[in-house]
PDB file of C-alpha atoms in Angstrom:
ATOM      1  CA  UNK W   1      69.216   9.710   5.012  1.00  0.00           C
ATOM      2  CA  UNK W   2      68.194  11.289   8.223  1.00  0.00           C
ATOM      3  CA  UNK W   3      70.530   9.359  10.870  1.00  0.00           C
ATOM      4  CA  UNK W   4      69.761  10.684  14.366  1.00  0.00           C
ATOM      5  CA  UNK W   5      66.894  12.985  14.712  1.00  0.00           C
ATOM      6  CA  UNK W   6      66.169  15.234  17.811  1.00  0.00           C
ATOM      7  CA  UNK W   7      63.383  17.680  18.828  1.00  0.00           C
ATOM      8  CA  UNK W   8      63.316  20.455  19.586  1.00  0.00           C
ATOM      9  CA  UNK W   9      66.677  21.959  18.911  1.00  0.00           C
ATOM     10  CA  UNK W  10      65.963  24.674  21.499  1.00  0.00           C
ATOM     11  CA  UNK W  11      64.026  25.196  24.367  1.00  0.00           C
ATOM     12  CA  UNK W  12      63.632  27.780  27.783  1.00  0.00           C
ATOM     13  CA  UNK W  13      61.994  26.048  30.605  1.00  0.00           C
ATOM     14  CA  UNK W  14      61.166  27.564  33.758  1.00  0.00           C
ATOM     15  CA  UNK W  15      62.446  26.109  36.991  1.00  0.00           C
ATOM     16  CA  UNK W  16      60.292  23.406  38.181  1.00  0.00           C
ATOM     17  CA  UNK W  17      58.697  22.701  34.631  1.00  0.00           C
ATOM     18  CA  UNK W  18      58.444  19.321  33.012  1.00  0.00           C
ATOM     19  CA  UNK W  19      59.306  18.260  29.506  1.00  0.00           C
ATOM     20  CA  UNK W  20      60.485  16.009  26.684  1.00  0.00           C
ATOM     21  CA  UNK W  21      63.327  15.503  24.720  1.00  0.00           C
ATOM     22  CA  UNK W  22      62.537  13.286  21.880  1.00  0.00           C
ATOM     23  CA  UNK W  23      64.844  11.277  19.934  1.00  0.00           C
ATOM     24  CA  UNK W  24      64.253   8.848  16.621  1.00  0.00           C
ATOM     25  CA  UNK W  25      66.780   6.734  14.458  1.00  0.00           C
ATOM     26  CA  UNK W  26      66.407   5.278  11.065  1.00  0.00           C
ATOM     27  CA  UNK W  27      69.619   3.042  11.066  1.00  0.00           C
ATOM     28  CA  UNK W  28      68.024  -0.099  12.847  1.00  0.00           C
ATOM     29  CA  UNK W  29      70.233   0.735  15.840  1.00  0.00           C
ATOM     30  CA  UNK W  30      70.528  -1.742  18.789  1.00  0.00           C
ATOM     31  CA  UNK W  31      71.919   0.631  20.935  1.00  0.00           C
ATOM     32  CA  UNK W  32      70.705   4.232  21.722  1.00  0.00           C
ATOM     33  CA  UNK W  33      72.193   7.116  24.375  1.00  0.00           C
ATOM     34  CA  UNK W  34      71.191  10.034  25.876  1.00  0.00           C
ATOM     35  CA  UNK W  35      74.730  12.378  26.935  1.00  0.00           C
ATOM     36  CA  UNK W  36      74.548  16.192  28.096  1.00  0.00           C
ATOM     37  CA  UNK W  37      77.526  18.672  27.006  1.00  0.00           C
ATOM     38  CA  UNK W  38      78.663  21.263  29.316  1.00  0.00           C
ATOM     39  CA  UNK W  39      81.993  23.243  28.897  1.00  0.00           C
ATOM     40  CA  UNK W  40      85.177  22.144  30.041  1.00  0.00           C
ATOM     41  CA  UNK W  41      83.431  18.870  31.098  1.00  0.00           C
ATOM     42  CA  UNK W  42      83.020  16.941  27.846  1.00  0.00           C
ATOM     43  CA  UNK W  43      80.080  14.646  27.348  1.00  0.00           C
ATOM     44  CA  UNK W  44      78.658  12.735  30.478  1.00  0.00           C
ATOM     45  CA  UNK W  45      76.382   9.751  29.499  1.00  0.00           C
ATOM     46  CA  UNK W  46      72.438  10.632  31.412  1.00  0.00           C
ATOM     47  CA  UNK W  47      70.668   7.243  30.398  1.00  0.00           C
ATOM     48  CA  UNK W  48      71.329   4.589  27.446  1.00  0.00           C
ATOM     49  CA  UNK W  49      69.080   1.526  26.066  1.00  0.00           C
ATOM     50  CA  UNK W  50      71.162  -1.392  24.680  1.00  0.00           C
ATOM     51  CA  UNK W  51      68.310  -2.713  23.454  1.00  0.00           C
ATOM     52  CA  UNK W  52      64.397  -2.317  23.109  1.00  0.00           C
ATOM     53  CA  UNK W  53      62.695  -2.652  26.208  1.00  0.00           C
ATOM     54  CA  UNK W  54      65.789  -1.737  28.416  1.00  0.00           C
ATOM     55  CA  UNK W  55      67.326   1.506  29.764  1.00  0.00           C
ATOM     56  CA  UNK W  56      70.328   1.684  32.515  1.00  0.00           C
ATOM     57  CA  UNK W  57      71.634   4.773  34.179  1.00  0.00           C
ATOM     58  CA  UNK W  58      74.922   6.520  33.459  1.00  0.00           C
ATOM     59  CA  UNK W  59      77.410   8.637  35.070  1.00  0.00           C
ATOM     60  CA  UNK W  60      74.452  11.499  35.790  1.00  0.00           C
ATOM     61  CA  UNK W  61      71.324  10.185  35.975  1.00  0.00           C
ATOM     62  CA  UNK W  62      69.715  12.347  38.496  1.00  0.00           C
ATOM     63  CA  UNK W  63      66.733  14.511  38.085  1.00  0.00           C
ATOM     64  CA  UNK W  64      66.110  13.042  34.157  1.00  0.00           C
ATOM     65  CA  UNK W  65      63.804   9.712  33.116  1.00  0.00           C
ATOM     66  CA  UNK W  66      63.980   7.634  29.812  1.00  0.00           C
ATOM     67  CA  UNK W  67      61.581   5.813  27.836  1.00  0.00           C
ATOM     68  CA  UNK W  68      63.022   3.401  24.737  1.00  0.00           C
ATOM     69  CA  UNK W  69      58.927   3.691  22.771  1.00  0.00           C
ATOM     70  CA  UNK W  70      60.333   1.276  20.398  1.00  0.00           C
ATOM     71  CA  UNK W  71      63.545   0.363  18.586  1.00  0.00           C
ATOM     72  CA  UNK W  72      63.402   3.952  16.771  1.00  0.00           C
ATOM     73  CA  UNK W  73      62.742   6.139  19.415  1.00  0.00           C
ATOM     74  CA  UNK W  74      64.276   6.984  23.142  1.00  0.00           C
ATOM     75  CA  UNK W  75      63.155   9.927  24.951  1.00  0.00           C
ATOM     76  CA  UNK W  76      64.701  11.633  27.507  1.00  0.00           C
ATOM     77  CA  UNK W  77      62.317  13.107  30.517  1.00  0.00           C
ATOM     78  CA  UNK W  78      62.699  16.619  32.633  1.00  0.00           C
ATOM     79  CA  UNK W  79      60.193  16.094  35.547  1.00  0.00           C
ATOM     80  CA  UNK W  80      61.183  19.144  37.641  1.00  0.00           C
ATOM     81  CA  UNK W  81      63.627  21.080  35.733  1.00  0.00           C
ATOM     82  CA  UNK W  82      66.576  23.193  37.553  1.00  0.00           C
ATOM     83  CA  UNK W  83      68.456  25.702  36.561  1.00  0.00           C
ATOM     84  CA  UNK W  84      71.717  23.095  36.813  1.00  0.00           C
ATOM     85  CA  UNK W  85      69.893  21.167  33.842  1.00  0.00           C
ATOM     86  CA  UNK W  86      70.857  23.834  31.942  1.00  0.00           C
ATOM     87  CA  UNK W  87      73.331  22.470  28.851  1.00  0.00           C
ATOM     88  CA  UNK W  88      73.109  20.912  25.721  1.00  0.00           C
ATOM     89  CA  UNK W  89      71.513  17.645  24.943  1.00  0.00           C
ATOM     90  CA  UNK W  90      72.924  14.605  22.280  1.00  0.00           C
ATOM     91  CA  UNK W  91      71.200  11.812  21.400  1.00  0.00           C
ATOM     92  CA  UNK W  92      73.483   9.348  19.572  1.00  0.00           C
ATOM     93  CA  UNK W  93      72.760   5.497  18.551  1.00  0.00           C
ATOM     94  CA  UNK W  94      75.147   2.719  17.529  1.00  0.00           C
ATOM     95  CA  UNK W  95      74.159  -1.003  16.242  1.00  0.00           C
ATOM     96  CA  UNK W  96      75.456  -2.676  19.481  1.00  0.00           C
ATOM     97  CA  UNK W  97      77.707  -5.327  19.986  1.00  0.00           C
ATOM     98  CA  UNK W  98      80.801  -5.251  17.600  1.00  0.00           C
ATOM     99  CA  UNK W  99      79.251  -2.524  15.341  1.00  0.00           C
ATOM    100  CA  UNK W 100      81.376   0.281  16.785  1.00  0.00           C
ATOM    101  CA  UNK W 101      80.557   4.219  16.475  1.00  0.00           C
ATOM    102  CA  UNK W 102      78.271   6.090  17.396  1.00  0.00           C
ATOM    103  CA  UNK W 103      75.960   8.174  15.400  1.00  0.00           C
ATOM    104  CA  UNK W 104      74.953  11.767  16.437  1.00  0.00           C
ATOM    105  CA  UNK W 105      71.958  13.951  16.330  1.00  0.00           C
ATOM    106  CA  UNK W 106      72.450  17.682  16.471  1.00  0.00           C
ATOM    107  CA  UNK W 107      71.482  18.608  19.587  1.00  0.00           C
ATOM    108  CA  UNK W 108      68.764  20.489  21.578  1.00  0.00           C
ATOM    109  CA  UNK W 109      69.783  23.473  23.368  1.00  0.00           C
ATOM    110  CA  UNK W 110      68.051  23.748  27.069  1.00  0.00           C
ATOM    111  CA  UNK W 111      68.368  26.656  29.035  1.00  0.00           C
ATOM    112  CA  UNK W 112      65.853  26.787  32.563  1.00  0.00           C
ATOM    113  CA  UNK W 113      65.491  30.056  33.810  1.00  0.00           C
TER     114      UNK W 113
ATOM    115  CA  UNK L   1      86.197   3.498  35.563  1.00  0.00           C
ATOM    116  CA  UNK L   2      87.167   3.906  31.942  1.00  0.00           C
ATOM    117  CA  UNK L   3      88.666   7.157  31.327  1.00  0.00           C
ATOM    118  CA  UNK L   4      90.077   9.624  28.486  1.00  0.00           C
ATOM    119  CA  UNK L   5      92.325  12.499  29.346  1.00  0.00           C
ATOM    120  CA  UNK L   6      93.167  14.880  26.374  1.00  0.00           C
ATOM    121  CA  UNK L   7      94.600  18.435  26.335  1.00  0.00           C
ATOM    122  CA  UNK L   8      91.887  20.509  26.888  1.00  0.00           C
ATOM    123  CA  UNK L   9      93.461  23.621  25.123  1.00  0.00           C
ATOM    124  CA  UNK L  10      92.347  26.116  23.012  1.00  0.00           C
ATOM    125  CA  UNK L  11      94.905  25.339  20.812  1.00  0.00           C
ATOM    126  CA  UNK L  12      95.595  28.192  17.936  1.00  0.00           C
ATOM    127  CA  UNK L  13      97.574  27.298  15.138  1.00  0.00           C
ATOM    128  CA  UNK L  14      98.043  29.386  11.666  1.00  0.00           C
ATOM    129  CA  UNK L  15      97.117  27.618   8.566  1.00  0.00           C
ATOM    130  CA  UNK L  16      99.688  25.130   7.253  1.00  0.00           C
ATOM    131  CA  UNK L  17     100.953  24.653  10.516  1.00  0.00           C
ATOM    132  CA  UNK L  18     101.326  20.825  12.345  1.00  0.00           C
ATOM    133  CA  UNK L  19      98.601  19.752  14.784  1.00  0.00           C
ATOM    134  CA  UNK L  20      98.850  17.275  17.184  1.00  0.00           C
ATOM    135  CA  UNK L  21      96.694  16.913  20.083  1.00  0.00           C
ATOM    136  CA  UNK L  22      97.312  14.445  22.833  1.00  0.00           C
ATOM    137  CA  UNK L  23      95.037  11.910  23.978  1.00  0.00           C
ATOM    138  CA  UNK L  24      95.294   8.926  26.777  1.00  0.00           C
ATOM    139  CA  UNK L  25      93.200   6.400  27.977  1.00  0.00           C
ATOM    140  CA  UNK L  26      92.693   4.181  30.616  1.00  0.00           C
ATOM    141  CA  UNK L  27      90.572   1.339  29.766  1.00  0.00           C
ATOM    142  CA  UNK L  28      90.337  -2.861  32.070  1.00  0.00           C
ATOM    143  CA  UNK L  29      89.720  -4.297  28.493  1.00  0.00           C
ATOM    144  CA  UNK L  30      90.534  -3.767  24.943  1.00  0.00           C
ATOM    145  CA  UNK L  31      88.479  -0.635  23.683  1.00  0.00           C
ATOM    146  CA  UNK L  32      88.293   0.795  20.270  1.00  0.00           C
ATOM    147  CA  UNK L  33      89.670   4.348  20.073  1.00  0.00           C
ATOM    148  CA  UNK L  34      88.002   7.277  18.116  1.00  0.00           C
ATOM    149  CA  UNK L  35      88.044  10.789  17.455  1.00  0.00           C
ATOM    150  CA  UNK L  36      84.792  12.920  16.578  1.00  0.00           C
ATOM    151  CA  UNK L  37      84.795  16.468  15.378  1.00  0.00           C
ATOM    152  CA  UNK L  38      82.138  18.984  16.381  1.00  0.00           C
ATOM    153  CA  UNK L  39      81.558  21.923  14.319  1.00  0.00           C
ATOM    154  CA  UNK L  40      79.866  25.035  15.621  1.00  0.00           C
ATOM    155  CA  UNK L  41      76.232  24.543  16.474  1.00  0.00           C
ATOM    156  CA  UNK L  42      76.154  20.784  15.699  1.00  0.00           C
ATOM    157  CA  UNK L  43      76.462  17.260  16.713  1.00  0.00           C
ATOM    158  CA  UNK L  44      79.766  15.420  17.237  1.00  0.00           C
ATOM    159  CA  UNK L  45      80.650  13.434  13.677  1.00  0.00           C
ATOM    160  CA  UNK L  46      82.939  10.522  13.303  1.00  0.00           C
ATOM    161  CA  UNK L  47      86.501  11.751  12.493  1.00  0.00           C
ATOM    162  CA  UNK L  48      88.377   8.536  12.549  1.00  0.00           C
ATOM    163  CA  UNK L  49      88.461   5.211  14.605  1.00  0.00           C
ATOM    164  CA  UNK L  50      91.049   2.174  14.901  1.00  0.00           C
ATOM    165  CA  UNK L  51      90.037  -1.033  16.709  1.00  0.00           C
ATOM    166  CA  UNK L  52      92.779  -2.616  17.506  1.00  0.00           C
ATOM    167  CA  UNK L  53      96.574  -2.221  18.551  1.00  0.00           C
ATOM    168  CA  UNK L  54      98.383  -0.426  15.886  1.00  0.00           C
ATOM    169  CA  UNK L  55      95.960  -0.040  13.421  1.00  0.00           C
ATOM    170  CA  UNK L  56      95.919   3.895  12.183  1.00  0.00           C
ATOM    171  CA  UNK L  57      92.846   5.971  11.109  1.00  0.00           C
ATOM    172  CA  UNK L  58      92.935   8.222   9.044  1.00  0.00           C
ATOM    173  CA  UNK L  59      90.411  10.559   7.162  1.00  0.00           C
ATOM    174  CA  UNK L  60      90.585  13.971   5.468  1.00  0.00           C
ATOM    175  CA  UNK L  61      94.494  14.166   5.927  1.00  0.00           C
ATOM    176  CA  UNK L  62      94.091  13.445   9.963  1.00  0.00           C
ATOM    177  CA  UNK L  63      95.866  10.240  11.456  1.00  0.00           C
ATOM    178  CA  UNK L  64      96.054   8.405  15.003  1.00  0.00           C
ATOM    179  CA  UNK L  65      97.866   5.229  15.400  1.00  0.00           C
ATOM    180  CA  UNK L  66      95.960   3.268  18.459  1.00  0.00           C
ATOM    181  CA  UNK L  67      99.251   2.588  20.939  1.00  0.00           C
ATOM    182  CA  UNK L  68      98.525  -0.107  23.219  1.00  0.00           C
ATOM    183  CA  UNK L  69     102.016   0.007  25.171  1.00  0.00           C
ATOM    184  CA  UNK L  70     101.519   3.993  26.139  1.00  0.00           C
ATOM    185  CA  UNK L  71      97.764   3.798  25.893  1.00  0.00           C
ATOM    186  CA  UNK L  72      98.240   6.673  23.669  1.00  0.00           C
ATOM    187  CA  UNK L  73      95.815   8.048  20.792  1.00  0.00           C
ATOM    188  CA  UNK L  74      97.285  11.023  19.747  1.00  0.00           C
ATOM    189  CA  UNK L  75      95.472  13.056  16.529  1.00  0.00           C
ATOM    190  CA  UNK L  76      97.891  14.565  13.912  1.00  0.00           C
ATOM    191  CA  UNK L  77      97.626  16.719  11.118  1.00  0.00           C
ATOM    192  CA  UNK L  78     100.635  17.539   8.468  1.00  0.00           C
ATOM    193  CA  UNK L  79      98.888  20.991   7.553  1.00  0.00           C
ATOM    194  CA  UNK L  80      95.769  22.368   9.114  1.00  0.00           C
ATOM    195  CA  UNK L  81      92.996  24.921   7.413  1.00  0.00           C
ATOM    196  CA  UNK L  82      90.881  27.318   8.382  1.00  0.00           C
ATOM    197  CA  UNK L  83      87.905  24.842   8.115  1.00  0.00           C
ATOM    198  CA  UNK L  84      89.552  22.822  10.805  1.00  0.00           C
ATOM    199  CA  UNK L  85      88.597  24.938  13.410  1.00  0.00           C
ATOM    200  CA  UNK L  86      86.903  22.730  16.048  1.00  0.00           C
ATOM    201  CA  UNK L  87      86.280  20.827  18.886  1.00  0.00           C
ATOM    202  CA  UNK L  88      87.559  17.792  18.790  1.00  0.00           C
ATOM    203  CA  UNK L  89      86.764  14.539  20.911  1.00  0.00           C
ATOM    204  CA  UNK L  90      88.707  11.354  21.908  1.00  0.00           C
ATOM    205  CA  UNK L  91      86.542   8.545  22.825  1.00  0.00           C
ATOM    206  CA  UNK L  92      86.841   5.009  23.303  1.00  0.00           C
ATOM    207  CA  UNK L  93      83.836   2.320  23.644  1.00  0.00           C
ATOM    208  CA  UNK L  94      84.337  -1.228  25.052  1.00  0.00           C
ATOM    209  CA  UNK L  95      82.187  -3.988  23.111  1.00  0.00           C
ATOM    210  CA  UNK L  96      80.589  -1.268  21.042  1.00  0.00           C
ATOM    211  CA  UNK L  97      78.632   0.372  24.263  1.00  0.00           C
ATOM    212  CA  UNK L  98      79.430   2.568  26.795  1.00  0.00           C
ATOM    213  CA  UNK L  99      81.193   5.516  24.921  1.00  0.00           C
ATOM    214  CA  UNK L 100      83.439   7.473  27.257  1.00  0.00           C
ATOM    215  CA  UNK L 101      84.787  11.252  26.030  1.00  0.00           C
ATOM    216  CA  UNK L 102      87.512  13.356  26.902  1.00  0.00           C
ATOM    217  CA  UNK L 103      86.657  17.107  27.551  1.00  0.00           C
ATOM    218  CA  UNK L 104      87.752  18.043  24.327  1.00  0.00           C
ATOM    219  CA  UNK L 105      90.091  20.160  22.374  1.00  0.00           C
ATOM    220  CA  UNK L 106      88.805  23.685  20.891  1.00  0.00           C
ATOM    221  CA  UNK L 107      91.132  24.242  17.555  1.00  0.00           C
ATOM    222  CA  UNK L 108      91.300  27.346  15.770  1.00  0.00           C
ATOM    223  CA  UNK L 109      92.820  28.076  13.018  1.00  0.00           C
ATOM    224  CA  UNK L 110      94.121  31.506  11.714  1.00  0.00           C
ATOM    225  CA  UNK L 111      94.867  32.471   8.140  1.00  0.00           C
TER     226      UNK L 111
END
């Protein structure tokens, strides 16, 4: 009964390093979303995938990339990481059309230094 | 754009006390309204949802009654507990994509 899975759950980067954030679902979700958490500013929606084989940007897409692998899995990409990247990191997945919440992983903590 | 505004708080109650926190939305189409919970140190979990005007959620003694004429979503507790303490998150999602938050509300509760 795993849900929403996410790795790592924390991470330091140096500025200008590159990395990963992976994300895997086991509910045969359509839909799957990538949203960053800073305080005072709620949750801001970086990428999502409606289905597999398409991504579309959200409010702030800048400076990340996104690969949906496969129904299960949609990762989220650092290229050049700044210290403004700095927050924490949801992954969440919902069936789609007319199947309505959203389902939450628990997070990966990224701090670049 | 869609939007959600909420009070942003914290909000500090003592246990037993009422809790309502305020949220509004502005949304072009229908949207279904929710409220998720975030405990400390983990991901946001479903609280309660309602899908259409004037339908009420409720779950684990928490209510909102989805209020299409003030586009109004307002959470409500009778008596809160310690383990209430919080952040919670109104949301709404149009068609089942596109989630939009509010800033959230940080609730703590005193015994």
């Amino acid at each position: 009964n795993a849900g929403v899975t996410q790795t790592p759950k924390f991470q330091v980067l140096k500025t200008g390093q590159s990395m990963t954030l992976q994300c895997a679902q086991d509910m045969n979700h359509n839909s799957m979303y990538w949203y960053r958490q800073d305080p005072g500013m709620g949750l801001r929606l970086i990428y999502y995938s409606a289905s597999e084989g398409t991504t579309d940007k959200g409010e702030v897409p800048n400076g990340y990339n996104v690969s949906r692998l496969n129904k299960r899995e949609f990762s989220l990409r650092l290229e050049s990481a700044a210290p403004s990247q700095t927050s924490v990191y949801f992954c969440a997945s919902n069936g789609g059309l007319g199947n309505t919440e959203a389902f939450f992983g628990q997070g990966t903590r990224l701090t670049v230094v | 754009g869609d939007s959600v505004t909420q009070m942003e708080g914290p909000v500090t109650l003592s246990e037993e006390a009422f809790l309502t926190i305020n949220c509004t939305y502005t949304a072009t189409g229908y949207p279904s309204l929710f409220w998720y919970v975030q405990y400390p140190g983990e991901g946001l979990q479903l609280l309660l949802k309602a899908t259409k005007a004037d339908d009420k959620g409720s779950n684990k003694g928490f209510e909102a009654t989805y209020r299409k004429e003030t586009t109004s979503f307002h959470l409500e507790k009778g008596s809160v507990q310690v383990s209430d303490s919080a952040v919670y998150f109104c949301a709404l999602s149009s068609y089942g994509q596109n989630f939009v938050f509010g800033p959230g509300t940080r609730l703590s509760v005193l015994p």
